[in-house]
């Protein structure tokens, strides 16, 4: 039976529905599902292009490892990244108030085309594709673009379970 998430940009009042890709990324899907709800300040990516994300404390008892990886996510992809503290730039950690954490989970949503997970500091950054938006992508994408154009200050990204 499929499992679904509701994803919301709280300040903008826009939500979408995503289906977990249990067959393709079972460990990642289970880790995310068991940790819901998750929420945090939203950020717009600098490198990847059409991506918003939030960073949260690590939540899995055991990291899922790489599964269903990509460096070229498509519109509607939900991507999970696990970053050790040492991989994150000092300024970035200070800006996001992550200095004390041993690592973080980056829960990302890709809302447009032509994304490339290539970071100028570290190279390729593959992530686990664990879900796909199945309802509301167009409206959600417009809100994500507004995060880019108007700013993310005060905006939060929330992930929660959705039945049926």
C-alpha positions as protocol buffer text, in pm:
chain_id: "A"
residue {
  index: 1
  type: UNK
  ca { x: 0 y: 0 z: 0 }
}
residue {
  index: 2
  type: UNK
  ca { x: 148 y: 339 z: -97 }
}
residue {
  index: 3
  type: UNK
  ca { x: 249 y: 588 z: 171 }
}
residue {
  index: 4
  type: UNK
  ca { x: 207 y: 962 z: 125 }
}
residue {
  index: 5
  type: UNK
  ca { x: 353 y: 1281 z: 272 }
}
residue {
  index: 6
  type: UNK
  ca { x: 205 y: 1626 z: 290 }
}
residue {
  index: 7
  type: UNK
  ca { x: 468 y: 1896 z: 239 }
}
residue {
  index: 8
  type: UNK
  ca { x: 389 y: 2256 z: 326 }
}
residue {
  index: 9
  type: UNK
  ca { x: 549 y: 2597 z: 296 }
}
residue {
  index: 10
  type: UNK
  ca { x: 383 y: 2728 z: 612 }
}
residue {
  index: 11
  type: UNK
  ca { x: 403 y: 3106 z: 566 }
}
residue {
  index: 12
  type: UNK
  ca { x: 290 y: 3086 z: 204 }
}
residue {
  index: 13
  type: UNK
  ca { x: 15 y: 2837 z: 291 }
}
residue {
  index: 14
  type: UNK
  ca { x: 96 y: 2607 z: -3 }
}
residue {
  index: 15
  type: UNK
  ca { x: 108 y: 2229 z: 17 }
}
residue {
  index: 16
  type: UNK
  ca { x: 166 y: 1932 z: -209 }
}
residue {
  index: 17
  type: UNK
  ca { x: 136 y: 1555 z: -174 }
}
residue {
  index: 18
  type: UNK
  ca { x: 424 y: 1315 z: -239 }
}
residue {
  index: 19
  type: UNK
  ca { x: 429 y: 938 z: -263 }
}
residue {
  index: 20
  type: UNK
  ca { x: 714 y: 751 z: -97 }
}
residue {
  index: 21
  type: UNK
  ca { x: 916 y: 534 z: -336 }
}
residue {
  index: 22
  type: UNK
  ca { x: 929 y: 232 z: -106 }
}
residue {
  index: 23
  type: UNK
  ca { x: 1028 y: -10 z: -384 }
}
residue {
  index: 24
  type: UNK
  ca { x: 1327 y: 204 z: -489 }
}
residue {
  index: 25
  type: UNK
  ca { x: 1451 y: 344 z: -156 }
}
residue {
  index: 26
  type: UNK
  ca { x: 1303 y: 129 z: 123 }
}
residue {
  index: 27
  type: UNK
  ca { x: 1558 y: 217 z: 395 }
}
residue {
  index: 28
  type: UNK
  ca { x: 1538 y: 590 z: 329 }
}
residue {
  index: 29
  type: UNK
  ca { x: 1158 y: 586 z: 310 }
}
residue {
  index: 30
  type: UNK
  ca { x: 1131 y: 399 z: 640 }
}
residue {
  index: 31
  type: UNK
  ca { x: 1377 y: 632 z: 815 }
}
residue {
  index: 32
  type: UNK
  ca { x: 1190 y: 943 z: 697 }
}
residue {
  index: 33
  type: UNK
  ca { x: 844 y: 794 z: 770 }
}
residue {
  index: 34
  type: UNK
  ca { x: 939 y: 698 z: 1126 }
}
residue {
  index: 35
  type: UNK
  ca { x: 1081 y: 1047 z: 1192 }
}
residue {
  index: 36
  type: UNK
  ca { x: 776 y: 1245 z: 1077 }
}
residue {
  index: 37
  type: UNK
  ca { x: 673 y: 1514 z: 1132 }
}
residue {
  index: 38
  type: UNK
  ca { x: 983 y: 1715 z: 1044 }
}
residue {
  index: 39
  type: UNK
  ca { x: 1000 y: 2092 z: 995 }
}
residue {
  index: 40
  type: UNK
  ca { x: 1253 y: 2370 z: 982 }
}
residue {
  index: 41
  type: UNK
  ca { x: 1352 y: 2694 z: 815 }
}
residue {
  index: 42
  type: UNK
  ca { x: 1342 y: 2668 z: 437 }
}
residue {
  index: 43
  type: UNK
  ca { x: 1642 y: 2755 z: 221 }
}
residue {
  index: 44
  type: UNK
  ca { x: 1680 y: 2784 z: -154 }
}
residue {
  index: 45
  type: UNK
  ca { x: 1979 y: 2605 z: -303 }
}
residue {
  index: 46
  type: UNK
  ca { x: 2270 y: 2799 z: -449 }
}
residue {
  index: 47
  type: UNK
  ca { x: 2428 y: 2523 z: -657 }
}
residue {
  index: 48
  type: UNK
  ca { x: 2160 y: 2276 z: -762 }
}
residue {
  index: 49
  type: UNK
  ca { x: 1926 y: 2533 z: -922 }
}
residue {
  index: 50
  type: UNK
  ca { x: 1556 y: 2453 z: -857 }
}
residue {
  index: 51
  type: UNK
  ca { x: 1571 y: 2319 z: -503 }
}
residue {
  index: 52
  type: UNK
  ca { x: 1435 y: 2413 z: -164 }
}
residue {
  index: 53
  type: UNK
  ca { x: 1534 y: 2230 z: 151 }
}
residue {
  index: 54
  type: UNK
  ca { x: 1543 y: 2224 z: 526 }
}
residue {
  index: 55
  type: UNK
  ca { x: 1816 y: 2080 z: 744 }
}
residue {
  index: 56
  type: UNK
  ca { x: 1724 y: 1881 z: 1052 }
}
residue {
  index: 57
  type: UNK
  ca { x: 1911 y: 1683 z: 1315 }
}
residue {
  index: 58
  type: UNK
  ca { x: 1993 y: 1326 z: 1222 }
}
residue {
  index: 59
  type: UNK
  ca { x: 1697 y: 1108 z: 1310 }
}
residue {
  index: 60
  type: UNK
  ca { x: 1768 y: 752 z: 1194 }
}
residue {
  index: 61
  type: UNK
  ca { x: 1908 y: 502 z: 1443 }
}
residue {
  index: 62
  type: UNK
  ca { x: 2112 y: 377 z: 1148 }
}
residue {
  index: 63
  type: UNK
  ca { x: 2171 y: 587 z: 838 }
}
residue {
  index: 64
  type: UNK
  ca { x: 2009 y: 428 z: 532 }
}
residue {
  index: 65
  type: UNK
  ca { x: 2319 y: 463 z: 316 }
}
residue {
  index: 66
  type: UNK
  ca { x: 2303 y: 526 z: -55 }
}
residue {
  index: 67
  type: UNK
  ca { x: 2002 y: 394 z: -244 }
}
residue {
  index: 68
  type: UNK
  ca { x: 1825 y: 518 z: -556 }
}
residue {
  index: 69
  type: UNK
  ca { x: 2093 y: 789 z: -591 }
}
residue {
  index: 70
  type: UNK
  ca { x: 2093 y: 1074 z: -837 }
}
residue {
  index: 71
  type: UNK
  ca { x: 2294 y: 1383 z: -927 }
}
residue {
  index: 72
  type: UNK
  ca { x: 2027 y: 1499 z: -1175 }
}
residue {
  index: 73
  type: UNK
  ca { x: 1697 y: 1520 z: -986 }
}
residue {
  index: 74
  type: UNK
  ca { x: 1380 y: 1598 z: -1182 }
}
residue {
  index: 75
  type: UNK
  ca { x: 1081 y: 1814 z: -1091 }
}
residue {
  index: 76
  type: UNK
  ca { x: 887 y: 1659 z: -804 }
}
residue {
  index: 77
  type: UNK
  ca { x: 1176 y: 1454 z: -663 }
}
residue {
  index: 78
  type: UNK
  ca { x: 1220 y: 1438 z: -285 }
}
residue {
  index: 79
  type: UNK
  ca { x: 1587 y: 1382 z: -207 }
}
residue {
  index: 80
  type: UNK
  ca { x: 1756 y: 1284 z: 120 }
}
residue {
  index: 81
  type: UNK
  ca { x: 2114 y: 1389 z: 194 }
}
residue {
  index: 82
  type: UNK
  ca { x: 2316 y: 1302 z: 503 }
}
residue {
  index: 83
  type: UNK
  ca { x: 2607 y: 1537 z: 566 }
}
residue {
  index: 84
  type: UNK
  ca { x: 2879 y: 1486 z: 824 }
}
residue {
  index: 85
  type: UNK
  ca { x: 2970 y: 1807 z: 1005 }
}
residue {
  index: 86
  type: UNK
  ca { x: 3314 y: 1810 z: 842 }
}
residue {
  index: 87
  type: UNK
  ca { x: 3160 y: 1834 z: 495 }
}
residue {
  index: 88
  type: UNK
  ca { x: 2978 y: 2157 z: 576 }
}
residue {
  index: 89
  type: UNK
  ca { x: 3157 y: 2491 z: 538 }
}
residue {
  index: 90
  type: UNK
  ca { x: 3216 y: 2679 z: 867 }
}
residue {
  index: 91
  type: UNK
  ca { x: 3029 y: 2986 z: 745 }
}
residue {
  index: 92
  type: UNK
  ca { x: 2736 y: 2773 z: 631 }
}
residue {
  index: 93
  type: UNK
  ca { x: 2719 y: 2599 z: 972 }
}
residue {
  index: 94
  type: UNK
  ca { x: 2724 y: 2935 z: 1150 }
}
residue {
  index: 95
  type: UNK
  ca { x: 2461 y: 3084 z: 920 }
}
residue {
  index: 96
  type: UNK
  ca { x: 2228 y: 2786 z: 977 }
}
residue {
  index: 97
  type: UNK
  ca { x: 2323 y: 2746 z: 1348 }
}
residue {
  index: 98
  type: UNK
  ca { x: 2453 y: 2391 z: 1294 }
}
residue {
  index: 99
  type: UNK
  ca { x: 2797 y: 2427 z: 1458 }
}
residue {
  index: 100
  type: UNK
  ca { x: 2736 y: 2179 z: 1740 }
}
residue {
  index: 101
  type: UNK
  ca { x: 2575 y: 1898 z: 1541 }
}
residue {
  index: 102
  type: UNK
  ca { x: 2785 y: 1597 z: 1432 }
}
residue {
  index: 103
  type: UNK
  ca { x: 2597 y: 1603 z: 1104 }
}
residue {
  index: 104
  type: UNK
  ca { x: 2262 y: 1692 z: 951 }
}
residue {
  index: 105
  type: UNK
  ca { x: 1993 y: 1557 z: 726 }
}
residue {
  index: 106
  type: UNK
  ca { x: 1901 y: 1772 z: 428 }
}
residue {
  index: 107
  type: UNK
  ca { x: 1542 y: 1707 z: 314 }
}
residue {
  index: 108
  type: UNK
  ca { x: 1522 y: 1858 z: -34 }
}
residue {
  index: 109
  type: UNK
  ca { x: 1249 y: 1914 z: -292 }
}
residue {
  index: 110
  type: UNK
  ca { x: 1326 y: 1975 z: -658 }
}
residue {
  index: 111
  type: UNK
  ca { x: 1059 y: 2178 z: -832 }
}
residue {
  index: 112
  type: UNK
  ca { x: 1198 y: 2254 z: -1178 }
}
residue {
  index: 113
  type: UNK
  ca { x: 1416 y: 2114 z: -1454 }
}
residue {
  index: 114
  type: UNK
  ca { x: 1791 y: 2123 z: -1522 }
}
residue {
  index: 115
  type: UNK
  ca { x: 1919 y: 2046 z: -1173 }
}
residue {
  index: 116
  type: UNK
  ca { x: 2274 y: 1927 z: -1119 }
}
residue {
  index: 117
  type: UNK
  ca { x: 2411 y: 1821 z: -781 }
}
residue {
  index: 118
  type: UNK
  ca { x: 2761 y: 1956 z: -829 }
}
residue {
  index: 119
  type: UNK
  ca { x: 2910 y: 2162 z: -548 }
}
residue {
  index: 120
  type: UNK
  ca { x: 3213 y: 2375 z: -632 }
}
residue {
  index: 121
  type: UNK
  ca { x: 3383 y: 2290 z: -303 }
}
residue {
  index: 122
  type: UNK
  ca { x: 3338 y: 1913 z: -290 }
}
residue {
  index: 123
  type: UNK
  ca { x: 3228 y: 1794 z: -635 }
}
residue {
  index: 124
  type: UNK
  ca { x: 2938 y: 1559 z: -703 }
}
residue {
  index: 125
  type: UNK
  ca { x: 2682 y: 1527 z: -422 }
}
residue {
  index: 126
  type: UNK
  ca { x: 2451 y: 1232 z: -490 }
}
residue {
  index: 127
  type: UNK
  ca { x: 2131 y: 1210 z: -289 }
}
residue {
  index: 128
  type: UNK
  ca { x: 1870 y: 941 z: -232 }
}
residue {
  index: 129
  type: UNK
  ca { x: 1547 y: 994 z: -427 }
}
residue {
  index: 130
  type: UNK
  ca { x: 1284 y: 865 z: -183 }
}
residue {
  index: 131
  type: UNK
  ca { x: 963 y: 1031 z: -298 }
}
residue {
  index: 132
  type: UNK
  ca { x: 783 y: 1200 z: -583 }
}
residue {
  index: 133
  type: UNK
  ca { x: 523 y: 1478 z: -576 }
}
residue {
  index: 134
  type: UNK
  ca { x: 194 y: 1341 z: -712 }
}
residue {
  index: 135
  type: UNK
  ca { x: -42 y: 1633 z: -636 }
}
residue {
  index: 136
  type: UNK
  ca { x: 3 y: 2008 z: -644 }
}
residue {
  index: 137
  type: UNK
  ca { x: 346 y: 2036 z: -810 }
}
residue {
  index: 138
  type: UNK
  ca { x: 262 y: 2340 z: -1026 }
}
residue {
  index: 139
  type: UNK
  ca { x: 133 y: 2551 z: -736 }
}
residue {
  index: 140
  type: UNK
  ca { x: 410 y: 2431 z: -505 }
}
residue {
  index: 141
  type: UNK
  ca { x: 674 y: 2507 z: -771 }
}
residue {
  index: 142
  type: UNK
  ca { x: 541 y: 2862 z: -804 }
}
residue {
  index: 143
  type: UNK
  ca { x: 573 y: 2905 z: -425 }
}
residue {
  index: 144
  type: UNK
  ca { x: 927 y: 2759 z: -434 }
}
residue {
  index: 145
  type: UNK
  ca { x: 1021 y: 3008 z: -706 }
}
residue {
  index: 146
  type: UNK
  ca { x: 880 y: 3283 z: -483 }
}
residue {
  index: 147
  type: UNK
  ca { x: 1117 y: 3163 z: -207 }
}
residue {
  index: 148
  type: UNK
  ca { x: 1399 y: 3226 z: -457 }
}
residue {
  index: 149
  type: UNK
  ca { x: 1270 y: 3566 z: -572 }
}
residue {
  index: 150
  type: UNK
  ca { x: 1116 y: 3711 z: -255 }
}
residue {
  index: 151
  type: UNK
  ca { x: 1325 y: 3535 z: 8 }
}
residue {
  index: 152
  type: UNK
  ca { x: 1301 y: 3262 z: 267 }
}
residue {
  index: 153
  type: UNK
  ca { x: 1309 y: 3471 z: 585 }
}
residue {
  index: 154
  type: UNK
  ca { x: 1038 y: 3351 z: 822 }
}
residue {
  index: 155
  type: UNK
  ca { x: 933 y: 3062 z: 596 }
}
residue {
  index: 156
  type: UNK
  ca { x: 928 y: 2702 z: 722 }
}
residue {
  index: 157
  type: UNK
  ca { x: 911 y: 2375 z: 534 }
}
residue {
  index: 158
  type: UNK
  ca { x: 704 y: 2102 z: 700 }
}
residue {
  index: 159
  type: UNK
  ca { x: 685 y: 1730 z: 618 }
}
residue {
  index: 160
  type: UNK
  ca { x: 414 y: 1513 z: 773 }
}
residue {
  index: 161
  type: UNK
  ca { x: 237 y: 1184 z: 717 }
}
residue {
  index: 162
  type: UNK
  ca { x: -76 y: 1181 z: 507 }
}
residue {
  index: 163
  type: UNK
  ca { x: -326 y: 899 z: 500 }
}
residue {
  index: 164
  type: UNK
  ca { x: -453 y: 766 z: 165 }
}
